[in-house]
Coordinates of N, CA and C and ligand atoms in Angstrom, one line a residue:
M37 N -30.9 -11.0 -2.9 CA -31.6 -9.6 -3.4 C -30.1 -9.9 -4.0
Q38 N -30.3 -8.5 -4.8 CA -29.7 -7.5 -4.9 C -29.6 -5.8 -4.4
K39 N -28.7 -6.1 -3.2 CA -29.7 -4.2 -2.4 C -28.3 -3.7 -3.7
F40 N -29.0 -2.2 -2.8 CA -28.9 -1.3 -4.4 C -28.2 0.3 -2.5
N41 N -27.3 0.6 -2.1 CA -26.4 1.6 -1.0 C -27.3 3.6 -1.3
I42 N -28.0 3.4 0.0 CA -27.5 4.1 0.2 C -26.9 5.2 1.1
V43 N -27.1 6.2 1.6 CA -25.9 6.9 2.2 C -26.6 8.3 3.5
I44 N -26.7 8.5 4.3 CA -27.5 9.4 5.0 C -27.1 10.4 5.9
L45 N -27.4 11.3 5.6 CA -26.4 12.5 6.7 C -27.2 13.1 7.0
I46 N -26.5 13.6 8.7 CA -27.0 13.6 9.6 C -26.7 14.9 9.7
S47 N -26.8 15.8 11.3 CA -26.7 16.0 12.0 C -27.3 16.6 13.7
G48 N -27.9 15.0 13.7 CA -28.7 15.8 15.2 C -28.9 14.3 15.3
Y49 N -30.1 14.0 16.6 CA -30.6 13.4 17.3 C -30.7 12.1 16.1
G50 N -31.0 12.5 15.0 CA -31.8 11.0 13.8 C -32.6 10.5 13.9
S51 N -33.4 10.7 14.3 CA -34.8 9.9 14.6 C -35.5 9.4 13.0
N52 N -35.2 10.2 12.2 CA -35.6 10.0 10.6 C -34.8 8.9 10.5
L53 N -33.4 9.0 10.6 CA -32.8 7.9 10.4 C -33.4 6.2 10.6
K54 N -33.5 6.1 12.0 CA -34.1 5.5 12.9 C -35.4 4.6 12.2
A55 N -36.0 5.4 12.0 CA -36.9 5.2 10.7 C -36.9 5.1 9.6
I56 N -36.0 5.2 9.4 CA -35.6 4.6 8.0 C -34.5 3.5 7.9
I57 N -34.2 3.2 8.3 CA -33.2 1.4 9.8 C -34.2 0.5 9.3
D58 N -35.2 0.8 9.9 CA -36.2 0.3 10.9 C -37.8 -0.5 9.5
Y59 N -37.8 0.6 8.5 CA -38.2 0.6 7.7 C -37.3 -0.5 6.5
V60 N -37.0 -0.5 6.6 CA -35.7 -1.2 5.9 C -35.9 -2.8 5.9
N61 N -35.3 -2.2 7.4 CA -35.3 -4.0 8.4 C -36.7 -4.8 8.3
N62 N -38.0 -4.2 8.8 CA -39.2 -4.4 8.5 C -39.7 -4.9 7.4
F63 N -39.5 -4.4 5.8 CA -40.1 -4.5 5.3 C -39.0 -5.3 3.7
N64 N -38.0 -5.9 4.5 CA -36.9 -7.0 4.0 C -36.9 -5.9 2.4
L65 N -36.8 -5.0 2.3 CA -36.1 -3.9 1.8 C -34.7 -3.6 0.9
P66 N -34.6 -3.9 -0.6 CA -33.8 -4.4 -1.4 C -32.3 -2.5 -1.6
I67 N -32.4 -2.1 -0.5 CA -31.7 -1.1 0.1 C -30.6 -1.6 1.8
N68 N -29.3 -0.8 0.9 CA -27.9 -1.3 2.3 C -28.1 0.1 2.5
I69 N -28.1 0.9 4.0 CA -27.8 2.6 4.5 C -25.6 2.0 4.7
S70 N -25.5 2.4 3.5 CA -24.2 2.6 3.9 C -23.4 2.5 4.6
A71 N -24.1 4.6 4.4 CA -23.1 4.6 5.7 C -23.8 6.0 6.0
V72 N -23.9 6.7 7.9 CA -24.2 7.4 8.3 C -23.3 8.5 9.0
I73 N -22.7 9.4 7.9 CA -22.5 10.7 7.8 C -22.9 12.1 8.6
S74 N -22.1 12.5 10.1 CA -22.6 13.9 11.0 C -21.6 14.5 10.5
S75 N -22.2 16.2 10.7 CA -21.6 17.2 10.8 C -21.2 17.3 12.4
N76 N -21.8 16.2 13.0 CA -21.8 17.0 14.2 C -21.1 15.5 15.4
N77 N -20.1 15.6 16.3 CA -19.2 14.4 16.6 C -20.3 14.1 17.9
Q78 N -21.4 15.3 18.3 CA -22.4 14.5 19.0 C -23.7 13.7 19.1
A79 N -23.7 13.5 18.0 CA -24.7 13.7 17.3 C -25.3 12.3 17.9
Y80 N -27.1 11.8 18.5 CA -26.9 10.4 19.3 C -27.3 10.1 17.2
G81 N -27.6 10.4 16.2 CA -27.4 9.8 15.9 C -26.1 9.0 14.8
L82 N -25.6 9.4 15.6 CA -24.1 8.8 14.8 C -24.2 7.0 15.9
T83 N -24.9 7.2 17.3 CA -25.0 6.2 18.2 C -26.0 4.8 17.9
I84 N -27.2 5.9 16.9 CA -27.9 4.9 16.6 C -27.6 3.8 14.9
A85 N -27.0 4.5 14.5 CA -26.2 4.0 13.0 C -25.6 2.9 13.5
Q86 N -23.6 3.4 14.9 CA -23.6 2.0 15.6 C -24.3 1.1 15.5
Q87 N -25.4 1.0 16.8 CA -25.9 -0.3 17.0 C -27.1 -0.9 15.4
H88 N -26.6 -0.3 14.9 CA -27.0 -0.6 14.0 C -25.7 -0.8 12.6
N89 N -24.8 -1.7 12.8 CA -23.8 -1.7 12.2 C -23.0 -1.2 10.8
I90 N -23.9 -0.3 11.0 CA -22.9 0.8 9.8 C -22.4 1.6 9.8
A91 N -21.8 2.3 9.0 CA -19.7 2.8 9.2 C -20.7 4.2 10.0
T92 N -20.1 4.7 10.5 CA -20.1 6.6 10.0 C -18.7 7.5 10.6
Y93 N -19.5 8.6 9.6 CA -18.2 9.1 9.5 C -19.0 10.7 9.8
I94 N -17.8 11.5 10.7 CA -18.2 12.9 10.5 C -16.9 13.3 10.5
L95 N -17.7 14.7 9.9 CA -17.6 15.5 9.0 C -16.1 16.5 10.4
D96 N -15.5 16.8 9.6 CA -14.5 17.8 10.2 C -14.3 19.5 10.0
S97 N -15.5 19.8 11.0 CA -15.3 21.4 11.3 C -14.6 22.7 11.5
Q98 N -13.6 21.6 12.1 CA -12.2 22.8 11.7 C -11.9 23.3 10.4
R99 N -12.1 22.3 9.5 CA -11.6 22.2 8.4 C -12.2 22.9 7.2
D100 N -13.4 22.8 8.0 CA -14.6 23.1 7.3 C -14.7 24.9 6.8
S101 N -13.9 25.5 8.4 CA -14.5 26.4 8.8 C -13.7 27.7 8.2
R102 N -12.2 27.0 7.8 CA -11.1 28.0 7.4 C -12.0 27.9 6.1
H103 N -9.7 28.5 5.4 CA -11.1 29.6 3.6 C -11.2 27.9 2.9
G104 N -11.8 28.6 1.9 CA -12.1 27.3 0.7 C -13.1 26.2 1.3
S105 N -13.8 26.3 2.6 CA -14.7 25.5 3.3 C -15.4 24.7 1.8
Q106 N -16.5 25.6 0.9 CA -16.3 24.8 0.8 C -16.6 23.8 -0.9
D107 N -15.0 23.9 -0.9 CA -14.2 23.4 -1.6 C -13.7 22.1 -0.9
N108 N -13.8 22.3 0.6 CA -13.5 21.3 1.6 C -14.0 20.4 1.9
L109 N -15.5 20.7 1.4 CA -16.9 20.3 2.4 C -17.2 19.6 1.3
S110 N -17.0 19.5 0.3 CA -17.2 19.4 -1.5 C -16.5 17.9 -1.6
S111 N -14.7 17.9 -1.4 CA -14.3 17.1 -1.5 C -14.1 15.9 0.2
A112 N -14.3 16.5 1.7 CA -14.6 16.2 1.9 C -16.0 14.6 1.9
L113 N -17.1 15.5 1.4 CA -18.3 14.5 1.2 C -17.3 13.1 -0.7
L114 N -17.1 14.0 -1.4 CA -17.4 13.1 -2.1 C -16.4 11.5 -2.0
N115 N -15.4 12.1 -1.0 CA -13.7 11.0 -0.7 C -14.9 9.4 0.2
I116 N -15.8 10.0 0.9 CA -16.8 9.4 1.5 C -17.6 8.6 1.3
I117 N -18.3 9.8 0.2 CA -19.8 9.1 -0.6 C -19.6 7.9 -1.8
H118 N -18.6 9.0 -3.1 CA -18.2 8.1 -3.7 C -17.8 6.5 -4.1
P119 N -17.3 6.3 -3.0 CA -16.6 4.7 -3.2 C -18.1 3.4 -3.0
Y120 N -18.9 3.9 -2.6 CA -19.8 3.0 -2.0 C -21.2 3.6 -3.0
N121 N -20.9 4.1 -4.6 CA -22.0 4.4 -5.1 C -23.2 4.1 -5.0
P122 N -23.5 5.6 -4.5 CA -25.2 4.9 -4.1 C -26.3 6.3 -5.1
K123 N -27.3 5.1 -4.8 CA -28.1 5.1 -5.4 C -29.0 6.9 -5.4
L124 N -28.9 6.4 -3.9 CA -29.7 8.0 -3.1 C -28.8 8.1 -2.5
I125 N -29.0 9.7 -1.8 CA -27.6 10.2 -0.3 C -29.4 10.7 0.4
I126 N -29.2 11.0 1.4 CA -31.1 11.5 1.9 C -29.7 12.4 3.0
L127 N -30.9 13.6 2.9 CA -30.5 14.3 4.2 C -31.3 14.1 5.2
A128 N -31.0 14.2 6.1 CA -32.3 13.9 7.7 C -31.8 14.7 8.5
G129 N -31.9 15.3 7.8 CA -31.7 17.2 9.7 C -30.0 17.2 9.6
F130 N -29.9 17.0 8.5 CA -27.7 17.4 7.8 C -28.6 18.8 8.0
M131 N -27.3 19.8 8.4 CA -27.4 21.1 9.6 C -27.0 22.5 8.1
K132 N -26.0 21.2 7.5 CA -24.3 22.3 6.2 C -25.5 22.6 5.5
I133 N -24.9 23.6 4.8 CA -25.6 23.8 3.4 C -24.2 23.1 2.3
L134 N -24.7 21.8 1.0 CA -24.3 21.0 -0.1 C -23.8 22.2 -0.7
P135 N -22.2 22.3 -0.5 CA -21.7 22.7 -1.4 C -21.8 22.6 -3.8
E136 N -22.5 23.9 -3.7 CA -23.0 23.8 -5.2 C -21.9 22.0 -6.4
Q137 N -21.0 22.5 -5.8 CA -19.9 21.5 -6.7 C -20.5 19.8 -6.5
F138 N -20.6 19.5 -5.1 CA -21.0 18.5 -4.4 C -23.0 18.2 -5.7
I139 N -23.1 18.7 -5.9 CA -24.9 18.6 -5.4 C -25.0 18.4 -7.3
N140 N -23.7 18.8 -8.2 CA -24.0 18.7 -9.5 C -23.0 17.4 -9.8
Y141 N -21.9 17.1 -8.8 CA -22.0 15.9 -8.8 C -23.2 14.5 -8.8
Y142 N -24.4 14.7 -8.3 CA -25.1 13.3 -7.1 C -26.2 14.4 -8.4
P143 N -26.7 14.4 -8.7 CA -28.4 15.5 -9.7 C -29.0 14.0 -10.2
N144 N -30.0 14.8 -9.0 CA -31.6 13.9 -9.5 C -31.5 11.8 -7.8
K145 N -30.5 12.9 -7.1 CA -29.8 12.3 -6.1 C -29.9 12.3 -5.3
I146 N -29.9 13.7 -4.4 CA -30.3 14.4 -2.9 C -31.8 14.2 -2.7
L147 N -31.7 13.3 -1.7 CA -33.2 13.4 -0.8 C -32.7 14.4 0.0
N148 N -34.1 15.7 0.3 CA -34.0 16.2 1.3 C -35.8 15.9 2.8
I149 N -35.3 16.9 3.4 CA -36.9 16.9 4.6 C -37.0 17.9 4.7
H150 N -37.8 18.5 4.8 CA -38.6 19.8 6.3 C -39.8 20.6 6.2
P151 N -39.5 20.5 7.5 CA -40.1 20.3 8.4 C -41.3 21.5 7.7
S152 N -41.9 21.7 6.9 CA -42.8 22.9 6.8 C -43.9 22.1 5.1
L153 N -44.6 22.9 4.5 CA -45.2 23.0 3.3 C -44.6 23.5 2.1
L154 N -42.7 23.1 1.9 CA -42.6 24.1 0.9 C -43.8 24.5 -0.3
P155 N -43.2 25.7 -0.8 CA -42.3 26.5 -0.7 C -42.7 27.1 0.1
K156 N -43.6 27.2 1.0 CA -43.8 28.6 2.7 C -42.6 28.1 4.1
Y157 N -42.3 29.1 4.0 CA -41.2 28.9 5.0 C -40.3 27.6 4.8
P158 N -38.8 28.1 3.4 CA -37.9 27.7 3.4 C -37.4 27.8 4.9
G159 N -35.9 26.9 5.0 CA -35.3 28.0 6.4 C -35.5 27.2 7.5
L160 N -35.1 28.1 8.2 CA -36.0 27.6 9.7 C -36.4 27.8 10.1
N161 N -37.2 27.8 12.1 CA -38.0 28.7 12.6 C -39.0 28.1 11.8
T162 N -39.2 26.4 11.6 CA -40.9 27.0 10.5 C -42.7 26.4 11.3
H163 N -42.1 25.9 12.5 CA -43.4 25.7 13.5 C -44.2 26.6 13.4
Q164 N -42.3 27.3 14.4 CA -43.4 28.6 15.1 C -43.7 30.5 14.3
Q165 N -43.2 30.0 13.1 CA -43.5 31.1 11.7 C -45.1 30.7 11.6
V166 N -44.7 29.3 11.2 CA -47.4 28.6 10.6 C -48.1 29.0 12.4
I167 N -47.1 29.3 13.4 CA -48.4 30.1 14.4 C -48.6 30.9 14.3
D168 N -47.4 31.8 14.3 CA -46.8 33.1 14.0 C -48.1 34.7 13.3
N169 N -48.5 33.4 12.0 CA -48.8 33.9 11.1 C -50.6 33.1 10.5
N170 N -51.0 32.5 11.6 CA -52.7 31.3 12.1 C -53.2 30.8 11.4
E171 N -51.4 29.8 10.8 CA -51.6 29.2 9.3 C -53.2 27.9 9.3
P172 N -53.5 27.7 8.5 CA -54.8 26.4 9.0 C -53.7 25.0 8.9
E173 N -52.5 24.1 8.5 CA -52.3 23.0 7.8 C -50.3 24.0 7.8
H174 N -49.9 22.2 8.5 CA -48.4 22.5 8.5 C -47.8 20.9 8.5
G175 N -47.0 20.9 7.9 CA -46.3 19.4 7.5 C -45.0 19.7 7.1
C176 N -45.1 18.0 6.3 CA -43.7 18.1 6.2 C -44.0 18.0 4.6
T177 N -42.0 18.2 3.8 CA -41.7 17.8 2.2 C -40.9 17.7 1.8
I178 N -40.6 16.7 1.1 CA -39.2 16.5 0.4 C -38.8 16.9 -0.7
H179 N -37.7 16.8 -1.4 CA -37.5 17.3 -1.9 C -36.3 17.1 -2.2
Y180 N -35.9 17.4 -3.5 CA -34.4 16.7 -4.2 C -33.7 18.4 -4.4
V181 N -32.6 17.7 -4.0 CA -31.6 19.0 -3.4 C -31.1 19.3 -4.5
T182 N -30.9 21.0 -4.8 CA -30.9 21.9 -5.7 C -30.0 22.8 -5.1
K183 N -28.9 24.0 -5.4 CA -28.4 24.6 -5.4 C -28.6 26.2 -4.5
D184 N -30.7 25.9 -4.6 CA -30.8 26.9 -4.1 C -31.5 25.9 -2.7
L185 N -31.6 27.2 -1.5 CA -32.5 26.2 -0.6 C -33.0 25.9 -0.5
D186 N -33.7 24.7 0.5 CA -35.3 24.1 0.4 C -36.1 24.6 -1.2
A187 N -35.4 24.0 -2.1 CA -36.4 24.8 -2.9 C -36.0 24.0 -4.4
G188 N -35.7 22.9 -4.4 CA -35.8 22.5 -5.0 C -37.0 21.5 -6.3
P189 N -37.1 19.9 -7.1 CA -38.8 19.5 -6.8 C -38.6 18.8 -6.1
I190 N -40.2 18.9 -6.0 CA -41.4 18.5 -5.4 C -41.6 17.6 -5.0
I191 N -41.3 16.2 -4.2 CA -41.6 14.5 -4.2 C -43.3 14.3 -3.6
A192 N -43.4 14.8 -2.2 CA -43.9 14.2 -1.6 C -44.5 15.1 -0.3
Q193 N -45.7 15.2 0.3 CA -45.8 16.1 0.7 C -46.8 15.4 2.1
Q194 N -46.3 15.4 3.1 CA -48.2 15.3 3.7 C -48.1 16.4 4.7
K195 N -50.0 16.6 5.3 CA -50.5 17.4 5.3 C -50.8 17.4 7.5
I196 N -51.2 18.3 8.0 CA -51.6 18.2 9.6 C -52.2 19.3 9.7
A197 N -53.5 19.3 9.9 CA -54.8 20.5 10.2 C -53.5 21.7 11.7
V198 N -53.6 22.7 11.7 CA -52.8 23.1 13.2 C -54.6 23.5 14.2
C199 N -54.1 23.5 15.6 CA -54.8 23.1 16.2 C -54.5 24.3 16.6
H200 N -56.5 24.7 17.1 CA -55.8 26.9 18.1 C -55.0 26.4 19.8
D201 N -54.3 25.1 19.9 CA -54.1 25.6 21.1 C -52.4 24.3 21.0
D202 N -52.0 24.1 19.6 CA -50.9 24.1 19.2 C -49.7 24.0 19.4
T203 N -48.7 24.7 19.9 CA -47.6 25.6 19.9 C -46.8 25.1 19.2
K204 N -45.2 25.8 19.2 CA -44.4 24.9 18.5 C -43.5 23.8 18.7
E205 N -43.7 22.9 20.0 CA -43.6 22.4 20.5 C -44.3 21.0 20.1
T206 N -45.4 21.2 20.3 CA -46.8 19.6 19.7 C -46.2 19.9 18.3
L207 N -46.1 21.4 17.2 CA -45.6 21.2 16.4 C -44.5 20.5 15.8
K208 N -43.7 20.8 16.3 CA -42.7 19.9 16.2 C -43.0 17.5 16.1
L209 N -43.2 17.9 17.4 CA -43.5 16.4 17.2 C -44.7 15.3 16.4
K210 N -46.3 16.7 16.1 CA -46.7 16.2 14.7 C -46.0 16.1 13.6
V211 N -45.3 17.1 12.8 CA -44.7 17.0 11.1 C -43.5 15.9 11.6
Q212 N -42.7 15.8 13.2 CA -41.3 14.6 12.8 C -42.0 13.1 12.7
K213 N -43.6 12.9 13.7 CA -44.3 11.6 13.0 C -44.8 11.3 11.5
L214 N -44.1 13.1 11.1 CA -45.4 12.1 9.5 C -44.7 12.1 8.8
E215 N -42.8 12.3 9.1 CA -41.7 12.9 8.2 C -41.1 11.0 9.2
H216 N -41.7 10.3 9.8 CA -40.5 9.2 9.5 C -41.9 7.9 9.0
E217 N -43.0 8.9 8.3 CA -44.5 7.9 8.4 C -43.3 7.9 6.8
L218 N -43.1 8.6 6.5 CA -42.9 9.3 4.2 C -41.9 8.8 4.1
Y219 N -41.2 9.4 5.2 CA -39.4 9.6 4.1 C -38.9 8.0 3.8
P220 N -39.2 7.2 4.5 CA -39.3 6.0 4.5 C -39.5 5.6 3.1
K221 N -41.3 4.9 2.8 CA -41.9 5.2 2.2 C -41.0 6.3 0.9
V222 N -40.8 7.4 1.0 CA -40.8 7.7 -0.6 C -39.1 7.1 -0.9
I223 N -38.5 7.1 0.0 CA -36.4 6.4 -0.1 C -37.1 4.6 -1.5
A224 N -37.8 4.0 -0.7 CA -38.0 2.4 -0.8 C -39.0 2.6 -2.1
S225 N -39.8 3.4 -2.9 CA -40.9 3.7 -4.1 C -39.3 4.5 -4.6
L226 N -38.7 5.0 -4.6 CA -37.9 6.3 -5.4 C -37.0 4.5 -5.6
I227 N -35.9 3.5 -5.1 CA -34.9 2.7 -5.3 C -35.8 1.9 -6.5
I228 N -36.7 1.1 -6.0 CA -37.9 0.3 -6.4 C -38.1 0.6 -7.8
K229 N -38.1 1.8 -7.7 CA -38.8 2.7 -9.6 C -37.8 2.7 -10.6
V230 N -36.3 3.4 -9.4 CA -35.4 3.9 -10.1 C -34.6 2.3 -11.2
N231 N -35.1 1.1 -10.5 CA -33.6 0.6 -10.3 C -34.4 -0.7 -11.1
N232 N -35.9 -0.6 -11.7 CA -37.1 -1.3 -11.2 C -36.5 -2.4 -11.4
C233 N -36.9 -3.1 -10.5 CA -37.3 -3.7 -9.0 C -38.6 -4.3 -9.2
S234 N -38.5 -5.9 -9.8 CA -40.3 -6.4 -9.7 C -40.7 -6.1 -8.7
S235 N -39.6 -6.8 -7.4 CA -40.2 -7.4 -5.9 C -41.8 -6.1 -5.6
N236 N -42.7 -7.0 -4.9 CA -43.4 -5.0 -4.3 C -44.1 -3.7 -4.9
R237 N -43.0 -4.2 -6.3 CA -43.9 -2.6 -7.0 C -44.8 -2.1 -6.4
E238 N -46.1 -3.1 -6.7 CA -47.0 -2.1 -6.2 C -47.0 -2.1 -5.0
K239 N -46.8 -1.7 -4.0 CA -46.7 -1.8 -2.5 C -46.2 -0.6 -2.0
Y240 N -45.0 -0.3 -3.4 CA -44.3 0.7 -3.2 C -43.8 1.7 -4.1
E241 N -44.5 1.5 -5.1 CA -44.3 2.9 -6.1 C -45.7 3.9 -6.1
L242 N -44.6 4.9 -5.1 CA -45.9 5.7 -4.4 C -45.7 6.8 -5.4
Y243 N -44.8 6.9 -5.4 CA -44.7 8.6 -5.2 C -43.1 9.0 -7.1
Ligands
GRF169 C1 -36.3 17.0 11.0 O1 -37.3 17.5 11.2 C2 -36.4 17.8 9.9 O2 -37.2 18.1 8.9 C3 -35.4 18.8 9.7 O3 -34.8 18.5 10.7 C4 -35.6 17.4 11.7 C5 -34.4 16.4 11.9 O4 -34.3 15.2 13.1 N1 -34.8 19.1 8.2 P1 -34.2 14.2 13.9 O5 -32.7 14.1 13.5 O6 -34.2 13.2 12.1 O7 -34.7 13.7 14.6

């Protein structure tokens, strides 16, 4: 079976990374998670990747913070990612702003997951903002990455009702559960659609 490469960018715990790895393995999908790149050398997601024999890379934060950092970050990412010729680049809790030059190099190939129902609440602290504004519902959004933060075309959303006793901590847990279900399905669906795979079409061609 021909497999299609994807690369995953993380900065932290890696629970979405784990959900994607498990889904790809459980459903024997034609996807090869070629590399995991972290902006943080302490990210637990690096351990998860290594446990699954996935190549790992750590971005050099010292170099990125120097003058010309966006150019540096773009070339550092391209140097790692280009050889894999990925069909998709997946941001899974990646906490750096991607350089425009890098985004332009991979049009419609970079996906992000965001813990709110965009266009509401781009940026950080989404769960607290939902509580402060008495929102009746909350959720997560998967979207294409463009130069504008959390504002690219939306691919999929999943919602939950906000309960009167929810806190930012309970909302975080509930939204992450949604993320772990939705992100792997969207990735599988896009890979199968874009590459015109015949197997499992009906099952995954959802988005
Ligand atoms: C997720 O909740 C995602 O929405 C946000 O960052 C978090 C990453 O969590 N962008 P994890 O590292 O996948 O556990």
